[in-house]
Short mmCIF file of C-alpha atoms in Angstrom, two decimals:
data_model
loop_
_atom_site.label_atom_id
_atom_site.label_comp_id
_atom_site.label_asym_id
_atom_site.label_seq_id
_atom_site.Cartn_x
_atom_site.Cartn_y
_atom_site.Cartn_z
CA UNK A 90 0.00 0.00 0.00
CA UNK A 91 1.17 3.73 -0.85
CA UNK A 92 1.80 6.28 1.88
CA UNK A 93 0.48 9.44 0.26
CA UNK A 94 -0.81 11.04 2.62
CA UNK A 95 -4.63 12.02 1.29
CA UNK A 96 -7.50 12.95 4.01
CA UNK A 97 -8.77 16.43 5.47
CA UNK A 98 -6.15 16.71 7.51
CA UNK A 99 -3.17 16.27 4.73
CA UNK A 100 -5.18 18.94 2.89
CA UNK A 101 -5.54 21.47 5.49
CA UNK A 102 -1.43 21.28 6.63
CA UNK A 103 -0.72 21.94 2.98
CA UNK A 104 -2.92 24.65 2.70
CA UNK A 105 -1.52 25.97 6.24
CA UNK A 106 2.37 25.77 4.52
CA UNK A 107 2.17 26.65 0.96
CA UNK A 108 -1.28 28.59 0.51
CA UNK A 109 -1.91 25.71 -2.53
CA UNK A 110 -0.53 22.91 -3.62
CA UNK A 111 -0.03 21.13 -7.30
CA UNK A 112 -0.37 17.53 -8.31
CA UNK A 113 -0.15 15.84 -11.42
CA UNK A 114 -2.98 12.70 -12.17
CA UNK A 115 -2.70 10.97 -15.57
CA UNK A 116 -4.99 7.96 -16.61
CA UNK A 117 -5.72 6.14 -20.07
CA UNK A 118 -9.02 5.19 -21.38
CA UNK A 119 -9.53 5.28 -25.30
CA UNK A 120 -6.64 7.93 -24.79
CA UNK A 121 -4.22 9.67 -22.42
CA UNK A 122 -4.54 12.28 -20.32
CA UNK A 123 -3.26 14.75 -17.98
CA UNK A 124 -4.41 16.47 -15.31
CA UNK A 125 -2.74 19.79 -13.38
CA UNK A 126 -4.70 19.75 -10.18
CA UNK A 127 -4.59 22.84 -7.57
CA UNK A 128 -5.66 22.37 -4.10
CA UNK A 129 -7.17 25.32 -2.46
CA UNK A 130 -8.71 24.12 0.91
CA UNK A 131 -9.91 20.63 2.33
CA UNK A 132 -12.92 20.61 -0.34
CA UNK A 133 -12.07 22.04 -3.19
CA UNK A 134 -9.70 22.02 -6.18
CA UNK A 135 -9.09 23.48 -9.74
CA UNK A 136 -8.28 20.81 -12.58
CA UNK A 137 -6.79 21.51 -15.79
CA UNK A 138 -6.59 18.63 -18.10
CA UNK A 139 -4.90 18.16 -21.26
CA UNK A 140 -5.38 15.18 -24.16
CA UNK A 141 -5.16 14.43 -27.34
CA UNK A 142 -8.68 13.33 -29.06
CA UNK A 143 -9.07 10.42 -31.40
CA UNK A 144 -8.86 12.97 -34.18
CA UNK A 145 -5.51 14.24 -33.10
CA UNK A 146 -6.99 17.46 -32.33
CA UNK A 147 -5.05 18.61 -29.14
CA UNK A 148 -7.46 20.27 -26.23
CA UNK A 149 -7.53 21.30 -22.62
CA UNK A 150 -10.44 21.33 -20.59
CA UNK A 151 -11.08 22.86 -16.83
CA UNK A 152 -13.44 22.12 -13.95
CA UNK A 153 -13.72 22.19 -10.60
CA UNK A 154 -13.92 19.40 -8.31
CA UNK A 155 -15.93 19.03 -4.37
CA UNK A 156 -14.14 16.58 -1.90
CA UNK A 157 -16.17 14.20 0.66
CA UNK A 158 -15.31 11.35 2.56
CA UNK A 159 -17.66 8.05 2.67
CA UNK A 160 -17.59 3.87 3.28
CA UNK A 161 -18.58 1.59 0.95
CA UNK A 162 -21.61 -0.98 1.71
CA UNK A 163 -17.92 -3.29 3.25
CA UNK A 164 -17.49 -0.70 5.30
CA UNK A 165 -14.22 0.50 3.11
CA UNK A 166 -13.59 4.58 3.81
CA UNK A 167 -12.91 6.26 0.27
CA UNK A 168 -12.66 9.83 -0.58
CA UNK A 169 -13.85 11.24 -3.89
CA UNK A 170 -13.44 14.44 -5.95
CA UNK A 171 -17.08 15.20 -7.81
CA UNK A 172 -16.17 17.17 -11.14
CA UNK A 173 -18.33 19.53 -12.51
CA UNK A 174 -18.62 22.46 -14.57
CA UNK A 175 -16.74 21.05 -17.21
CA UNK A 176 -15.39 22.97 -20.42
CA UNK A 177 -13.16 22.94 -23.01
CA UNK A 178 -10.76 25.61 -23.08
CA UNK A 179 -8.46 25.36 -25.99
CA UNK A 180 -8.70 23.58 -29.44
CA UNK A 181 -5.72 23.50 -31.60
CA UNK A 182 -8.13 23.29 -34.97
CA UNK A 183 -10.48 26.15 -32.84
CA UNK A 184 -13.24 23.67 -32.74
CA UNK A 185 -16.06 23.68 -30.62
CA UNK A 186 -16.25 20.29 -28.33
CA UNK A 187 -17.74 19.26 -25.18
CA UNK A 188 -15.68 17.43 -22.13
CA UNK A 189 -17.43 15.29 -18.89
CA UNK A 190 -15.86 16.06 -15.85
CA UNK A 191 -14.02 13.47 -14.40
CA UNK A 192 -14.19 12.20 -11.03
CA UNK A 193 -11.85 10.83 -9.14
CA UNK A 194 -11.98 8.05 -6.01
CA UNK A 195 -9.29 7.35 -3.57
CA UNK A 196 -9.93 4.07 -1.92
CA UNK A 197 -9.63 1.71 0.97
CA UNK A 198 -8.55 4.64 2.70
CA UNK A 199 -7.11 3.48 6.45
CA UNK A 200 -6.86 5.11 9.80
CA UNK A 201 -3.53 6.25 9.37
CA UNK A 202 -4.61 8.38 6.38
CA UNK A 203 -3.42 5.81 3.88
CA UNK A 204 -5.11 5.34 0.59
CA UNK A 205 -4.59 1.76 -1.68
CA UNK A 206 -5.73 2.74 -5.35
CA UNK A 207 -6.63 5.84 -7.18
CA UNK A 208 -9.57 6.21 -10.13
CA UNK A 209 -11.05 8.35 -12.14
CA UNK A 210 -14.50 7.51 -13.29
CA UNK A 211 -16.68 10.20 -15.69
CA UNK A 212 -20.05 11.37 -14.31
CA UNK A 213 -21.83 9.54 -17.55
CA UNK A 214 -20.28 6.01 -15.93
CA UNK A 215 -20.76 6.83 -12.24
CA UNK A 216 -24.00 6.72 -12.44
CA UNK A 217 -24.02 3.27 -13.94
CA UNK A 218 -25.42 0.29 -11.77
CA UNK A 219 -21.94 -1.30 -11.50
CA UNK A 220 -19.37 1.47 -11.13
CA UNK A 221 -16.42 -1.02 -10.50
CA UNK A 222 -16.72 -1.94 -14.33
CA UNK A 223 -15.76 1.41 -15.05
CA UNK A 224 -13.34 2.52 -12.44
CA UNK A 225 -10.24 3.62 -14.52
CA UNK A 226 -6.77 3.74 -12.40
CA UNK A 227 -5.01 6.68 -12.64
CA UNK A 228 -1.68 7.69 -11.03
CA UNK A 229 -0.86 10.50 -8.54
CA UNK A 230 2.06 12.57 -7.65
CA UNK A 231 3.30 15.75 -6.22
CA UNK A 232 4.32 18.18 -7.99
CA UNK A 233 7.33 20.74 -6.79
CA UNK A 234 7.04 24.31 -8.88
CA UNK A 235 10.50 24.79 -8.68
CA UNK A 236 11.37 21.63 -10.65
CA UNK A 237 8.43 20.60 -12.13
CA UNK A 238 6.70 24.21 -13.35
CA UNK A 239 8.48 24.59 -16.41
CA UNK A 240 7.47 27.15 -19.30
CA UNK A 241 6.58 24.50 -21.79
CA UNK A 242 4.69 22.58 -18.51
CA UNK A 243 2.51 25.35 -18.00
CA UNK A 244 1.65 26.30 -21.68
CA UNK A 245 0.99 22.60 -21.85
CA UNK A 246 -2.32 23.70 -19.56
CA UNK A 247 -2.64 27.40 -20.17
CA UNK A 248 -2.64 30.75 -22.70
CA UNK A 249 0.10 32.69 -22.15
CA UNK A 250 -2.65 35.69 -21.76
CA UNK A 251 -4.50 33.69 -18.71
CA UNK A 252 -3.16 35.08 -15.58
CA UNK A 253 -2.54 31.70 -14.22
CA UNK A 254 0.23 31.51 -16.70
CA UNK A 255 2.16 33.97 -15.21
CA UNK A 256 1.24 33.45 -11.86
CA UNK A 257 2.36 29.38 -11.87
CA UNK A 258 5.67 30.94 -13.56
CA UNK A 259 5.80 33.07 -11.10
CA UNK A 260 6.27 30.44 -8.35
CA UNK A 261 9.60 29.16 -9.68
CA UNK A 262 12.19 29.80 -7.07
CA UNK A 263 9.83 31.23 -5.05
CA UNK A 264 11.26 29.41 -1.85
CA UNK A 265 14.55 29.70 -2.88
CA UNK A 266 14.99 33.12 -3.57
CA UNK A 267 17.54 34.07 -1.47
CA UNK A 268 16.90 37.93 -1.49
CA UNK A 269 12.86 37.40 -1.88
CA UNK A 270 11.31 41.30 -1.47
CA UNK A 271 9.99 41.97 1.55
CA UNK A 272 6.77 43.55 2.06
CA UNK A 273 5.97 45.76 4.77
CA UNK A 274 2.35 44.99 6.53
CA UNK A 275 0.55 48.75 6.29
CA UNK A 276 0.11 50.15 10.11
CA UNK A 277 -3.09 50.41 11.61
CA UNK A 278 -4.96 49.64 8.36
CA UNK A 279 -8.42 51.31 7.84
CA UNK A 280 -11.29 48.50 8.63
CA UNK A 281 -13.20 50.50 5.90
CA UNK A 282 -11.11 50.25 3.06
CA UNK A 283 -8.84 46.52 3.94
CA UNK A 284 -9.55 43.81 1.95
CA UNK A 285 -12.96 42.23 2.62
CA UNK A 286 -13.46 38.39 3.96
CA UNK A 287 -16.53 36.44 2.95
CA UNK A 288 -17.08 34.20 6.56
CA UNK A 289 -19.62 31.07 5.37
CA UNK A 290 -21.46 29.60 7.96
CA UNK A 291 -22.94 25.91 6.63
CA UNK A 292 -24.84 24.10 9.12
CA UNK A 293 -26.32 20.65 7.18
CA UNK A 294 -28.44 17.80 8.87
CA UNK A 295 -26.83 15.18 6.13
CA UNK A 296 -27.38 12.08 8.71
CA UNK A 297 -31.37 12.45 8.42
CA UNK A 298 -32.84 9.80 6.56
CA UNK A 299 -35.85 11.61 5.25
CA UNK A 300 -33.55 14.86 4.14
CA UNK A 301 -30.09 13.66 4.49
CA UNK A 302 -29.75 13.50 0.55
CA UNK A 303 -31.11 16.93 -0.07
CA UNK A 304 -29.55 19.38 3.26
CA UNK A 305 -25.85 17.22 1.83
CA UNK A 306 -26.48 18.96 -2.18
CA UNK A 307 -27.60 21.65 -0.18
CA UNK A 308 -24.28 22.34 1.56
CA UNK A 309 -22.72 21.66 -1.54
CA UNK A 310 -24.48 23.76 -3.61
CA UNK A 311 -24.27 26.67 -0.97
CA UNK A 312 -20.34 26.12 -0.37
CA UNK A 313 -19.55 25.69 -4.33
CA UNK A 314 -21.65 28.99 -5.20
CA UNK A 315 -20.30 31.49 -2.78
CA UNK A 316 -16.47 30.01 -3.68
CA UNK A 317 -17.26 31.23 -7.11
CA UNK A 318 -18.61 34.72 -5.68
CA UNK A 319 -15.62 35.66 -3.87
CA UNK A 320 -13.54 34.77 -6.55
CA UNK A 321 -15.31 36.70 -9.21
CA UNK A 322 -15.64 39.09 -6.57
CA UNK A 323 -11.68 39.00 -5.61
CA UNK A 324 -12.22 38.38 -2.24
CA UNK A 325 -11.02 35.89 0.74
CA UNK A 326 -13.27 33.46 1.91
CA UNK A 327 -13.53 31.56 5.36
CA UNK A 328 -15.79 28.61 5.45
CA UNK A 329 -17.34 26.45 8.58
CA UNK A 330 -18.72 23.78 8.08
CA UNK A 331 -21.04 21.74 10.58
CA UNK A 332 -22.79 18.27 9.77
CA UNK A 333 -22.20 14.87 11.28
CA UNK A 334 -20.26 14.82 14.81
CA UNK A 335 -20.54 18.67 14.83
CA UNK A 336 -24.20 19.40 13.87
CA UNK A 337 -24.82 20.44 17.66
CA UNK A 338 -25.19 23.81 19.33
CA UNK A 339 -21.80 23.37 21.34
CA UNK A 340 -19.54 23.47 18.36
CA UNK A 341 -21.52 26.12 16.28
CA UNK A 342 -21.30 29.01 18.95
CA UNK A 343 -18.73 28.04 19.89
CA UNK A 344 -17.22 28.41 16.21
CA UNK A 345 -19.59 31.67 16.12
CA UNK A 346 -17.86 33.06 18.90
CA UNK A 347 -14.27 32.74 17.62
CA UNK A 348 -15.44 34.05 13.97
CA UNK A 349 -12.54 37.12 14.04
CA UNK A 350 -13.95 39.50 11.62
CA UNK A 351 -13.64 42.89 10.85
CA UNK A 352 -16.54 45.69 10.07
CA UNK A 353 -15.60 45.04 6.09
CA UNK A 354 -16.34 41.78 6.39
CA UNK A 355 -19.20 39.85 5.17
CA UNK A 356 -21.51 36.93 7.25
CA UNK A 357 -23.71 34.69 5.86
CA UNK A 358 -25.23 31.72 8.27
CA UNK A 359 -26.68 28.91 6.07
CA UNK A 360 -29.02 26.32 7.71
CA UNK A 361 -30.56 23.45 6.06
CA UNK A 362 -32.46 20.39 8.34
CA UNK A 363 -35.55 20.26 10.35
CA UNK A 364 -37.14 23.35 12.07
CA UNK A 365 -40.00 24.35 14.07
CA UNK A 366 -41.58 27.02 15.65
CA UNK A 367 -41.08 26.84 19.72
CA UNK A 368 -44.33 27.35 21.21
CA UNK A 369 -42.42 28.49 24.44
CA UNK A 370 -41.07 31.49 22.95
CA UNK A 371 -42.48 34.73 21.53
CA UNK A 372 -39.82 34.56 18.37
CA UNK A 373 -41.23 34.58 15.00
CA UNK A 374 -38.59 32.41 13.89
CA UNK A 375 -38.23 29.11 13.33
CA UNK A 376 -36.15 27.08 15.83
CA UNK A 377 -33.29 24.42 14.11
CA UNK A 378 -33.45 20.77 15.26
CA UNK A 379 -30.27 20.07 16.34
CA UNK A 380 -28.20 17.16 17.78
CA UNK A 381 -29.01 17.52 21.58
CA UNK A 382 -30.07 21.02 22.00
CA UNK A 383 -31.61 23.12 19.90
CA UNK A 384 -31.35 26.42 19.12
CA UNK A 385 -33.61 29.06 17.81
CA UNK A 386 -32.31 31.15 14.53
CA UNK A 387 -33.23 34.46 16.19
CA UNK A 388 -30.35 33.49 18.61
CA UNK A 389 -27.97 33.21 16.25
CA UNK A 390 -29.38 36.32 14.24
CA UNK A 391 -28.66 38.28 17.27
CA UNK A 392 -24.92 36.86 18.31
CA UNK A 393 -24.21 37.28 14.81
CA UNK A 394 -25.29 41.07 14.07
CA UNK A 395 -23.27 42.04 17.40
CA UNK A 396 -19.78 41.71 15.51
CA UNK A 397 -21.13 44.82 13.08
CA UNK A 398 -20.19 42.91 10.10
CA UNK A 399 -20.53 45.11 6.92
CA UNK A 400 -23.49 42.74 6.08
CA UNK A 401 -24.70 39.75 8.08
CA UNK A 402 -27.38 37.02 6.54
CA UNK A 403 -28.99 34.70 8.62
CA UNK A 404 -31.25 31.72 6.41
CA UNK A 405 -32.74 29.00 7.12
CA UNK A 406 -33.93 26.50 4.68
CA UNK A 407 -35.96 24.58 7.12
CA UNK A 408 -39.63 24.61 8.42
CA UNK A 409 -41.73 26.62 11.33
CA UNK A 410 -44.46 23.90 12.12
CA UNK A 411 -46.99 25.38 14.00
CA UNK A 412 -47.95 22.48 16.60
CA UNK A 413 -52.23 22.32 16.55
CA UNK A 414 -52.14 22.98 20.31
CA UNK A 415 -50.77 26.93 19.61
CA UNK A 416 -53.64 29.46 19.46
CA UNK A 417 -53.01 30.83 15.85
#
């Protein structure tokens, strides 16, 4: 078994050290490719991937891909990248064509982080009965910028006028500069005019059985969209998320609490699970069923708007019930 280290917590120390990191995946079907993969944060990454199609016509295509962890029905813990958003790029004839994001699947992944075998599988096969029939193994490595991020390697994956092309170029030496330029942090910077921070909030009931399926797209579809926002946007974003062990009211205030925000900043607390309306309280809003106790959304409304964010939103995909027994 292989020792690459793949899980959340890989992820997260790479993103600590190096901001992002770079791997190279290649695979053969019909054909070969090549992927340049980014990794931004524990859940989400950038492919670029490059091929030849069976009418020699060389392309690159880009997506972006969301990580989760699972088991298999033998209990096996794997961890898949979804693609989506797929599109070709670049055509050397100029040709329009169409590209299926691929997907890839780390398996028998052990408690010491270890993973056994590496696929990729298209979203076309992976909803097929029988996915195994059309797992395709792919391998995996590391990839150091200062060796590996040549000027042919990058144009390989991008137009010199994309400002990726510059910026992965721009890497090369970058840790072994030995008279790198310093820059000065600005004193006492103005709240009003620093650099804004997007802080997500994503609270999902994905253990349900009667909603588990829907509040789990639901935190997907929530994270993916405002990660394209602040990018379009230019801005940093911070995400929490809180499903499984942590969907309880301990670890969300207490994640709440140590938000660190400034009055630029933006807030947005995103709810999706079961809700009803407390017939012990006054509130008008709906209160979220939680793990253990529950808490009402005015309650986090109210904590929230107290650290003056620029703009706070509070929403909560979820319902009041009104129990029969409340005069109306």
């Amino acid at each position: 078994m292989r020792t690459l280290l793949f899980s959340l917590l890989f992820i997260v120390s790479i993103v600590r050290t190096q901001a992002q990191s770079f791997y190279e995946i290649e695979w053969e079907a019909d054909i070969k490719y090549s992927a340049l993969v980014a990794f931004y944060d524990e859940t989400q990454i950038e492919v670029r991937v490059k091929y030849i199609d069976p009418n020699g016509i060389y392309r690159v295509a880009k997506y972006l891909c969301e990580g989760t962890a699972d088991t298999d029905e033998d209990g096996e813990t794997f961890f898949i990248f979804d693609g989506h958003d797929a599109e070709v790029v670049y055509s050397a004839d100029g040709s329009a064509a169409a590209y299926n994001a691929d997907n890839f699947i780390f398996t028998s992944v052990n408690e010491d982080n270890e993973f056994e075998s590496l696929f990729t599988i298209d979203d076309v096969d992976l909803e097929r009965e029988d996915i195994t029939d059309y797992l395709i193994e792919a391998t995996f490595r590391l990839l150091d910028p200062d060796v590996d991020f040549t000027e042919q390697f990058i144009f390989d994956f991008f137009e010199k006028n994309e400002p990726e092309y510059a910026l992965y170029l721009g890497l090369v030496n970058e840790a072994t500069n030995p008279n790198p330029p310093v820059e000065q942090p600005p004193v006492n910077p103005d709240p009003a005019i620093a650099k804004p921070v997007l802080h997500l909030v994503m609270v999902a009931d994905v253990e349900d059985r009667s909603i588990g399926n829907s509040t789990a797209q639901d935190q997907k579809d929530v994270t993916t969209t405002f990660t394209k926002i602040t990018r379009e946007m230019g801005i940093d974003m911070k995400q929490y998320q809180f499903s499984g062990n942590t969907f309880n009211k301990e670890a969300i205030l207490n994640r709440l609490n140590g938000i660190n925000n400034t009055t630029n900043d933006i807030i947005i607390y995103y709810y999706s699970g079961h809700g009803y309306s407390d017939t012990e309280k006054s509130s008008a809003f709906p209160t979220m069923a939680l793990d253990g106790t529950d808490i009402g959304l005015e309650e986090v409304s109210e904590q929230l708007k107290n650290k003056n964010a620029r703009l706070t939103l509070v929403i909560g995909d979820m319902c009041n019930s009104l129990p029969e027994s409340r005069a109306a």
